[in-house]
Coordinates of C-alpha atoms and ligand atoms in Angstrom, one line a residue:
M1 CA 24.6 60.1 138.4
N2 CA 22.4 58.5 135.8
K3 CA 23.0 54.7 135.8
F4 CA 22.6 54.6 132.0
A5 CA 25.1 57.5 131.4
D6 CA 27.7 55.1 129.9
V7 CA 25.0 53.5 127.7
A8 CA 23.7 56.7 126.2
K9 CA 25.4 58.5 123.3
K10 CA 28.3 60.6 124.6
S11 CA 27.1 63.6 122.7
V12 CA 23.6 63.3 124.3
M13 CA 25.2 63.2 127.8
N14 CA 26.8 66.6 126.8
I15 CA 23.5 68.2 126.5
K16 CA 22.4 70.8 129.1
P17 CA 18.7 70.1 129.2
Y18 CA 16.3 72.9 128.1
V19 CA 14.7 74.7 131.1
P20 CA 11.3 76.1 130.1
G21 CA 9.7 79.2 131.7
K22 CA 8.1 78.4 135.0
P23 CA 4.4 77.6 134.5
I24 CA 1.7 79.8 136.1
E25 CA 0.0 76.8 137.8
E26 CA 3.3 75.8 139.5
V27 CA 3.7 79.2 141.0
Q28 CA 0.1 79.2 142.2
R29 CA 0.7 75.8 143.8
E30 CA 4.0 76.6 145.4
H31 CA 3.3 80.1 146.6
G32 CA -0.4 79.8 147.3
I33 CA -1.3 82.9 145.2
K34 CA -4.0 83.1 142.6
D35 CA -3.1 86.2 140.7
V36 CA 0.0 85.2 138.7
I37 CA 1.4 86.5 135.4
K38 CA 4.0 84.9 133.2
L39 CA 6.4 87.2 131.4
A40 CA 8.9 84.4 130.8
S41 CA 8.3 82.6 127.5
N42 CA 7.7 85.4 124.9
E43 CA 4.1 84.3 124.4
N44 CA 1.4 86.6 123.0
P45 CA -0.3 88.3 126.0
L46 CA -3.5 88.9 124.0
G47 CA -4.0 85.2 123.5
P48 CA -4.7 83.3 120.3
S49 CA -6.6 84.8 117.3
K50 CA -10.3 84.3 117.6
L51 CA -10.4 83.0 114.0
A52 CA -7.8 80.4 115.0
V53 CA -9.9 79.3 118.0
K54 CA -13.0 78.9 115.9
A55 CA -11.1 76.8 113.3
M56 CA -9.6 74.6 116.0
E57 CA -13.1 74.0 117.6
K58 CA -14.4 73.0 114.2
K59 CA -11.7 70.4 113.9
L60 CA -12.1 68.8 117.3
R61 CA -14.6 66.2 116.1
S62 CA -12.3 64.9 113.4
V63 CA -9.4 64.0 115.6
N64 CA -10.1 60.3 115.2
L65 CA -8.5 60.7 111.7
Y66 CA -4.8 61.3 111.0
P67 CA -4.0 64.9 109.8
E68 CA -3.0 65.6 106.2
S69 CA 0.7 64.9 106.4
G70 CA 1.5 67.5 103.8
A71 CA -0.6 70.2 105.5
Y72 CA -2.4 70.9 102.2
Y73 CA -4.5 73.9 103.1
L74 CA -2.0 75.5 105.4
R75 CA 0.7 75.0 102.8
R76 CA -1.4 76.6 100.1
A77 CA -2.3 79.6 102.3
L78 CA 1.2 80.2 103.6
A79 CA 2.8 79.9 100.1
K80 CA 0.4 82.5 98.9
H81 CA 1.1 84.7 101.9
L82 CA 4.8 84.5 101.6
K83 CA 4.7 84.6 97.7
I84 CA 6.8 81.4 97.4
R85 CA 6.2 78.0 95.9
E86 CA 4.4 75.4 98.0
S87 CA 7.3 73.0 97.5
M88 CA 9.5 75.5 99.4
L89 CA 7.7 74.8 102.8
V90 CA 8.0 72.1 105.5
F91 CA 6.0 72.2 108.7
G92 CA 7.1 71.3 112.2
N93 CA 5.7 70.6 115.7
G94 CA 6.8 74.1 116.4
S95 CA 9.8 75.6 114.7
N96 CA 11.9 73.9 117.4
E97 CA 11.3 70.5 115.8
L98 CA 12.6 71.9 112.5
L99 CA 15.8 73.3 114.2
N100 CA 16.4 69.7 115.2
L101 CA 15.4 68.1 111.9
I102 CA 17.8 70.4 110.0
A103 CA 20.7 69.2 112.1
E104 CA 19.5 65.6 111.8
A105 CA 19.4 65.8 108.0
F106 CA 22.6 67.6 107.4
V107 CA 25.1 67.2 110.3
E108 CA 27.4 64.1 110.5
P109 CA 29.2 63.4 113.8
G110 CA 32.2 65.7 113.9
D111 CA 30.8 68.3 111.6
E112 CA 30.8 71.9 113.0
V113 CA 27.7 73.7 113.9
M114 CA 28.1 77.4 114.5
F115 CA 26.0 79.9 116.4
S116 CA 26.3 82.8 118.8
A117 CA 27.3 82.0 122.3
L118 CA 24.5 84.2 123.6
S119 CA 21.5 82.9 121.6
F120 CA 18.7 80.4 121.6
V121 CA 19.6 77.5 123.9
V122 CA 18.1 74.9 121.5
Y123 CA 21.0 75.3 119.0
P124 CA 23.6 73.5 121.2
I125 CA 21.1 70.8 122.0
A126 CA 20.4 70.3 118.3
A127 CA 24.1 70.1 117.5
D128 CA 24.9 67.7 120.4
T129 CA 22.0 65.4 119.6
V130 CA 23.6 64.5 116.2
G131 CA 27.2 64.5 117.4
G132 CA 28.0 67.9 115.8
I133 CA 30.8 70.0 117.2
A134 CA 29.3 73.2 118.6
I135 CA 31.3 76.3 117.7
Q136 CA 30.0 79.2 119.8
I137 CA 31.0 82.7 118.6
P138 CA 31.2 85.2 121.5
H139 CA 28.7 88.1 121.2
K140 CA 29.7 91.7 120.6
D141 CA 27.6 94.1 122.6
F142 CA 24.8 91.5 122.9
R143 CA 24.7 91.2 119.1
H144 CA 25.9 88.5 116.7
D145 CA 29.5 89.2 115.8
I146 CA 29.2 88.5 112.1
D147 CA 32.9 89.1 111.4
G148 CA 33.7 86.6 114.2
F149 CA 31.4 84.1 112.4
I150 CA 33.1 84.7 109.1
K151 CA 36.6 84.3 110.5
R152 CA 35.6 80.9 112.0
L153 CA 34.0 79.4 108.8
S154 CA 35.8 76.4 107.4
H155 CA 35.2 73.3 105.2
K156 CA 34.0 71.7 108.5
T157 CA 31.2 74.1 109.0
K158 CA 28.1 72.2 108.0
L159 CA 25.4 74.3 109.7
V160 CA 25.1 77.8 111.0
Y161 CA 22.2 79.0 113.2
L162 CA 21.5 82.7 113.0
C163 CA 18.8 84.1 115.3
N164 CA 17.2 87.2 114.1
P165 CA 15.9 88.9 116.2
N166 CA 18.1 87.2 118.7
N167 CA 16.7 85.4 121.7
P168 CA 17.5 86.4 124.5
T169 CA 18.9 89.8 123.7
G170 CA 16.3 91.1 121.2
T171 CA 19.0 92.5 118.9
I172 CA 19.0 92.2 115.1
I173 CA 21.5 91.3 112.4
T174 CA 21.2 94.0 109.8
K175 CA 20.7 93.5 106.0
E176 CA 24.3 94.5 105.4
E177 CA 25.7 92.1 108.0
F178 CA 23.4 89.3 106.7
E179 CA 24.4 89.8 103.1
K180 CA 28.1 90.0 104.1
F181 CA 27.8 86.7 105.9
M182 CA 25.9 85.0 103.0
S183 CA 28.5 86.1 100.5
A184 CA 31.3 84.6 102.7
V185 CA 29.6 81.3 103.4
G186 CA 30.0 78.4 100.9
L187 CA 27.1 76.5 99.4
K188 CA 28.1 73.4 101.3
T189 CA 27.1 75.1 104.6
I190 CA 23.4 75.3 105.5
V191 CA 22.4 78.6 107.0
A192 CA 19.3 78.3 109.3
L193 CA 18.0 81.8 109.8
D194 CA 15.7 81.6 112.8
E195 CA 13.0 84.4 112.5
A196 CA 10.7 83.3 115.3
Y197 CA 10.1 87.0 116.2
F198 CA 10.0 88.3 112.6
E199 CA 6.6 90.0 112.7
Y200 CA 7.6 92.2 115.6
V201 CA 10.5 94.0 113.9
Q202 CA 10.0 97.5 112.5
D203 CA 13.6 98.4 111.6
K204 CA 14.2 99.2 108.0
N205 CA 17.7 97.6 108.2
Y206 CA 16.2 94.3 109.2
P207 CA 16.5 91.6 106.4
D208 CA 13.4 89.6 105.5
G209 CA 14.8 86.1 105.1
I210 CA 12.1 84.9 102.6
K211 CA 13.2 87.6 100.1
Y212 CA 16.7 86.1 100.0
L213 CA 15.7 82.5 99.3
A214 CA 16.0 82.8 95.5
K215 CA 19.5 84.3 95.8
Y216 CA 20.9 81.8 98.4
P217 CA 19.9 78.2 97.9
N218 CA 21.7 77.1 101.1
L219 CA 19.4 79.3 103.2
V220 CA 16.6 77.9 105.4
V221 CA 14.2 80.5 107.0
L222 CA 12.4 79.3 110.1
R223 CA 9.3 81.0 111.4
T224 CA 6.6 80.1 113.9
F225 CA 2.9 80.5 114.9
S226 CA 3.9 80.4 118.5
K227 CA 4.8 84.0 119.0
I228 CA 2.9 86.8 117.4
Y229 CA 0.1 84.4 116.3
G230 CA -0.4 83.3 119.9
L231 CA -0.4 79.5 119.2
A232 CA 2.5 78.3 121.3
G233 CA 0.4 75.6 123.0
I234 CA -0.7 73.9 119.8
R235 CA 2.8 73.6 118.3
I236 CA 3.1 74.7 114.7
G237 CA 6.1 76.3 112.8
Y238 CA 7.6 76.1 109.4
A239 CA 10.8 76.3 107.4
A240 CA 11.0 77.8 103.9
A241 CA 13.9 77.0 101.6
D242 CA 14.9 75.7 98.2
P243 CA 12.8 72.7 97.2
D244 CA 15.9 70.5 97.2
I245 CA 16.6 71.4 100.8
I246 CA 13.0 70.8 101.8
E247 CA 13.1 67.4 100.1
I248 CA 16.0 66.4 102.4
I249 CA 14.4 67.7 105.6
E250 CA 11.2 65.8 104.6
R251 CA 13.2 62.5 104.7
V252 CA 13.7 62.9 108.5
R253 CA 10.4 64.5 109.3
P254 CA 8.2 62.2 111.4
P255 CA 4.8 61.5 109.7
F256 CA 1.9 63.6 111.0
N257 CA 4.2 65.9 113.1
A258 CA 2.1 68.9 112.4
N259 CA -1.2 68.0 114.0
M260 CA -4.7 68.5 112.4
I261 CA -5.8 71.2 114.9
A262 CA -2.5 73.1 114.6
Q263 CA -2.8 73.1 110.8
A264 CA -6.3 74.6 110.9
A265 CA -5.2 77.1 113.6
G266 CA -2.3 78.3 111.5
E267 CA -4.3 78.7 108.4
A268 CA -7.0 80.8 110.2
A269 CA -4.4 82.8 112.1
L270 CA -2.8 83.9 108.9
R271 CA -6.1 85.5 107.9
D272 CA -6.5 87.4 111.1
R273 CA -4.6 90.6 110.3
E274 CA -6.4 92.5 113.0
H275 CA -5.0 90.3 115.7
L276 CA -1.5 90.7 114.4
K277 CA -1.9 94.5 114.2
N278 CA -3.3 94.7 117.8
T279 CA -0.4 92.5 119.0
V280 CA 2.2 94.7 117.4
K281 CA 0.5 97.8 118.9
T282 CA 0.3 96.3 122.4
N283 CA 4.0 95.3 122.1
N284 CA 5.2 98.7 121.0
E285 CA 3.3 100.5 123.8
G286 CA 4.4 98.0 126.4
K287 CA 8.1 98.2 125.3
K288 CA 8.0 102.0 125.5
Y289 CA 6.4 101.8 129.0
L290 CA 8.7 99.1 130.3
C291 CA 11.9 100.8 129.0
S292 CA 10.9 104.0 130.8
E293 CA 10.2 102.1 134.0
F294 CA 13.5 100.2 133.8
K295 CA 15.3 103.5 133.4
K296 CA 13.6 105.0 136.5
L297 CA 14.7 101.9 138.4
G298 CA 18.3 102.4 137.2
M299 CA 18.3 99.1 135.4
E300 CA 20.4 98.5 132.3
F301 CA 18.7 96.8 129.3
V302 CA 19.4 96.1 125.7
R303 CA 17.3 97.8 123.0
S304 CA 14.9 95.1 121.8
H305 CA 13.3 94.5 118.4
A306 CA 11.1 91.7 119.6
N307 CA 8.5 91.1 122.4
F308 CA 11.0 90.7 125.2
I309 CA 13.7 92.7 126.9
F310 CA 17.1 91.6 128.1
V311 CA 17.8 93.4 131.4
K312 CA 20.7 93.5 133.9
F313 CA 20.0 93.8 137.6
K314 CA 22.5 95.1 140.2
A315 CA 21.6 91.9 142.2
N316 CA 21.7 88.2 141.4
S317 CA 18.9 87.5 138.9
K318 CA 17.8 84.3 140.6
V319 CA 17.3 86.2 143.8
V320 CA 15.2 88.8 142.0
F321 CA 13.3 86.0 140.2
E322 CA 12.4 84.3 143.5
A323 CA 11.3 87.6 145.0
L324 CA 9.1 88.4 142.0
L325 CA 7.5 85.0 142.2
K326 CA 6.2 85.8 145.6
K327 CA 4.5 88.8 144.1
G328 CA 3.0 86.7 141.4
V329 CA 5.3 87.7 138.5
I330 CA 7.3 85.1 136.5
I331 CA 10.4 86.3 134.5
R332 CA 13.3 84.3 133.0
P333 CA 16.6 84.7 134.9
Q334 CA 19.7 84.3 132.9
F335 CA 23.3 83.9 134.0
D336 CA 24.4 85.9 137.1
S337 CA 22.6 89.2 136.9
F338 CA 20.6 89.1 133.6
A339 CA 17.0 88.3 132.9
R340 CA 14.8 88.1 129.9
I341 CA 11.4 89.7 130.4
T342 CA 8.5 89.3 128.0
I343 CA 6.4 92.4 127.2
G344 CA 2.8 91.8 128.4
T345 CA -0.5 93.6 128.3
M346 CA -0.3 97.1 129.9
E347 CA -2.0 95.7 133.0
E348 CA 0.7 93.0 133.3
N349 CA 3.5 95.5 132.6
K350 CA 2.3 97.7 135.4
K351 CA 2.1 94.8 137.8
L352 CA 5.7 93.9 136.9
A353 CA 6.9 97.5 137.3
K354 CA 5.2 97.7 140.7
A355 CA 6.7 94.4 141.8
L356 CA 10.2 95.4 140.6
K357 CA 10.0 98.6 142.5
A358 CA 9.2 96.7 145.7
V359 CA 11.8 94.0 145.1
L360 CA 14.8 96.0 143.9
Ligands
PLP401 C1 14.5 82.1 118.6 C2 13.5 81.0 118.8 N1 13.4 80.1 117.8 C3 12.6 79.1 117.9 C4 11.7 79.0 119.0 C5 10.8 77.8 119.0 O1 9.5 78.2 118.9 P1 8.4 77.1 118.6 O2 9.0 75.7 118.6 O3 7.3 77.3 119.6 O4 8.0 77.4 117.2 C6 11.8 79.9 120.0 C7 10.9 79.8 121.2 O5 11.1 80.3 122.2 C8 12.7 81.0 119.9 O6 12.8 81.9 120.8

């Protein structure tokens, strides 16, 4: 029992703390093995873009200075890239920070915050932090149940998080479903569309949130440099929305939250189309290979549009997780028998398949 539990905000004591993927170094220490791969946090297995690394190195000698709080160069480059106005962007210490800042800016204690019950674990944390009431909509075949969301909308719904593609299942909300939801939701409800894995999706029924910003002023699209751009460790993400929404988020944004090195990395990574193309190719090949290996092993899995696959074991997933650790493979166990596995390089995927064969 925490001796300050009765001093803390009640809503904060409700929070189930975020459990990150197990770090490689920890497994090396605990199991005494050198050769460890991590397929647990949906990172880019090819590493960061070389252009981004160069840009970061160049900035290292200037870190005695504060960064530009408005991220001038990154903002200009990204606005051009997305074909939106510069005033429609706000940057975060990862998109995770922006998920929190949106709740902080819009949700009063007692307001409802809606999201899928099988989605990114940060949404309930963001809701609880500000005293919002979390409304969790059960999933339908591992997908967002958009009709279920619509049925539950009311004047109390202040914020809705939609995760597309969804973490951890990798499923998508289609254009038709998204448009149906946006037509049903009132302008007094903020819709935060989390597109952390946007660049991986290749389905023509997938809606590009940025293209809807002009039509829906209550829409906030969140994206990140952590996933396909391979910059998870430097922490940079962004939200795009109507300038009036951005102006409100800016009020609660801590000064200098997007650091100088991250701004330079993001700007350079945007230019590295080759790195992006290689990553998509590696991911597509890896996904095909892993799905076929999972089938051979008799494992069930959900068809993924992202860089990870949601699988079901016939055994307890924690037991499988522990056994895989001993073989130098880190995955992310979920609930009783599920796990989320990040698609790696072909070499990593083969190591995983071999370890799974031995363990299962
Ligand atoms: C769906 C989703 N949104 C947001 C994030 C946060 O990413 P970051 O804060 O690194 O931008 C993640 C990271 O795992 C994610 O899976």
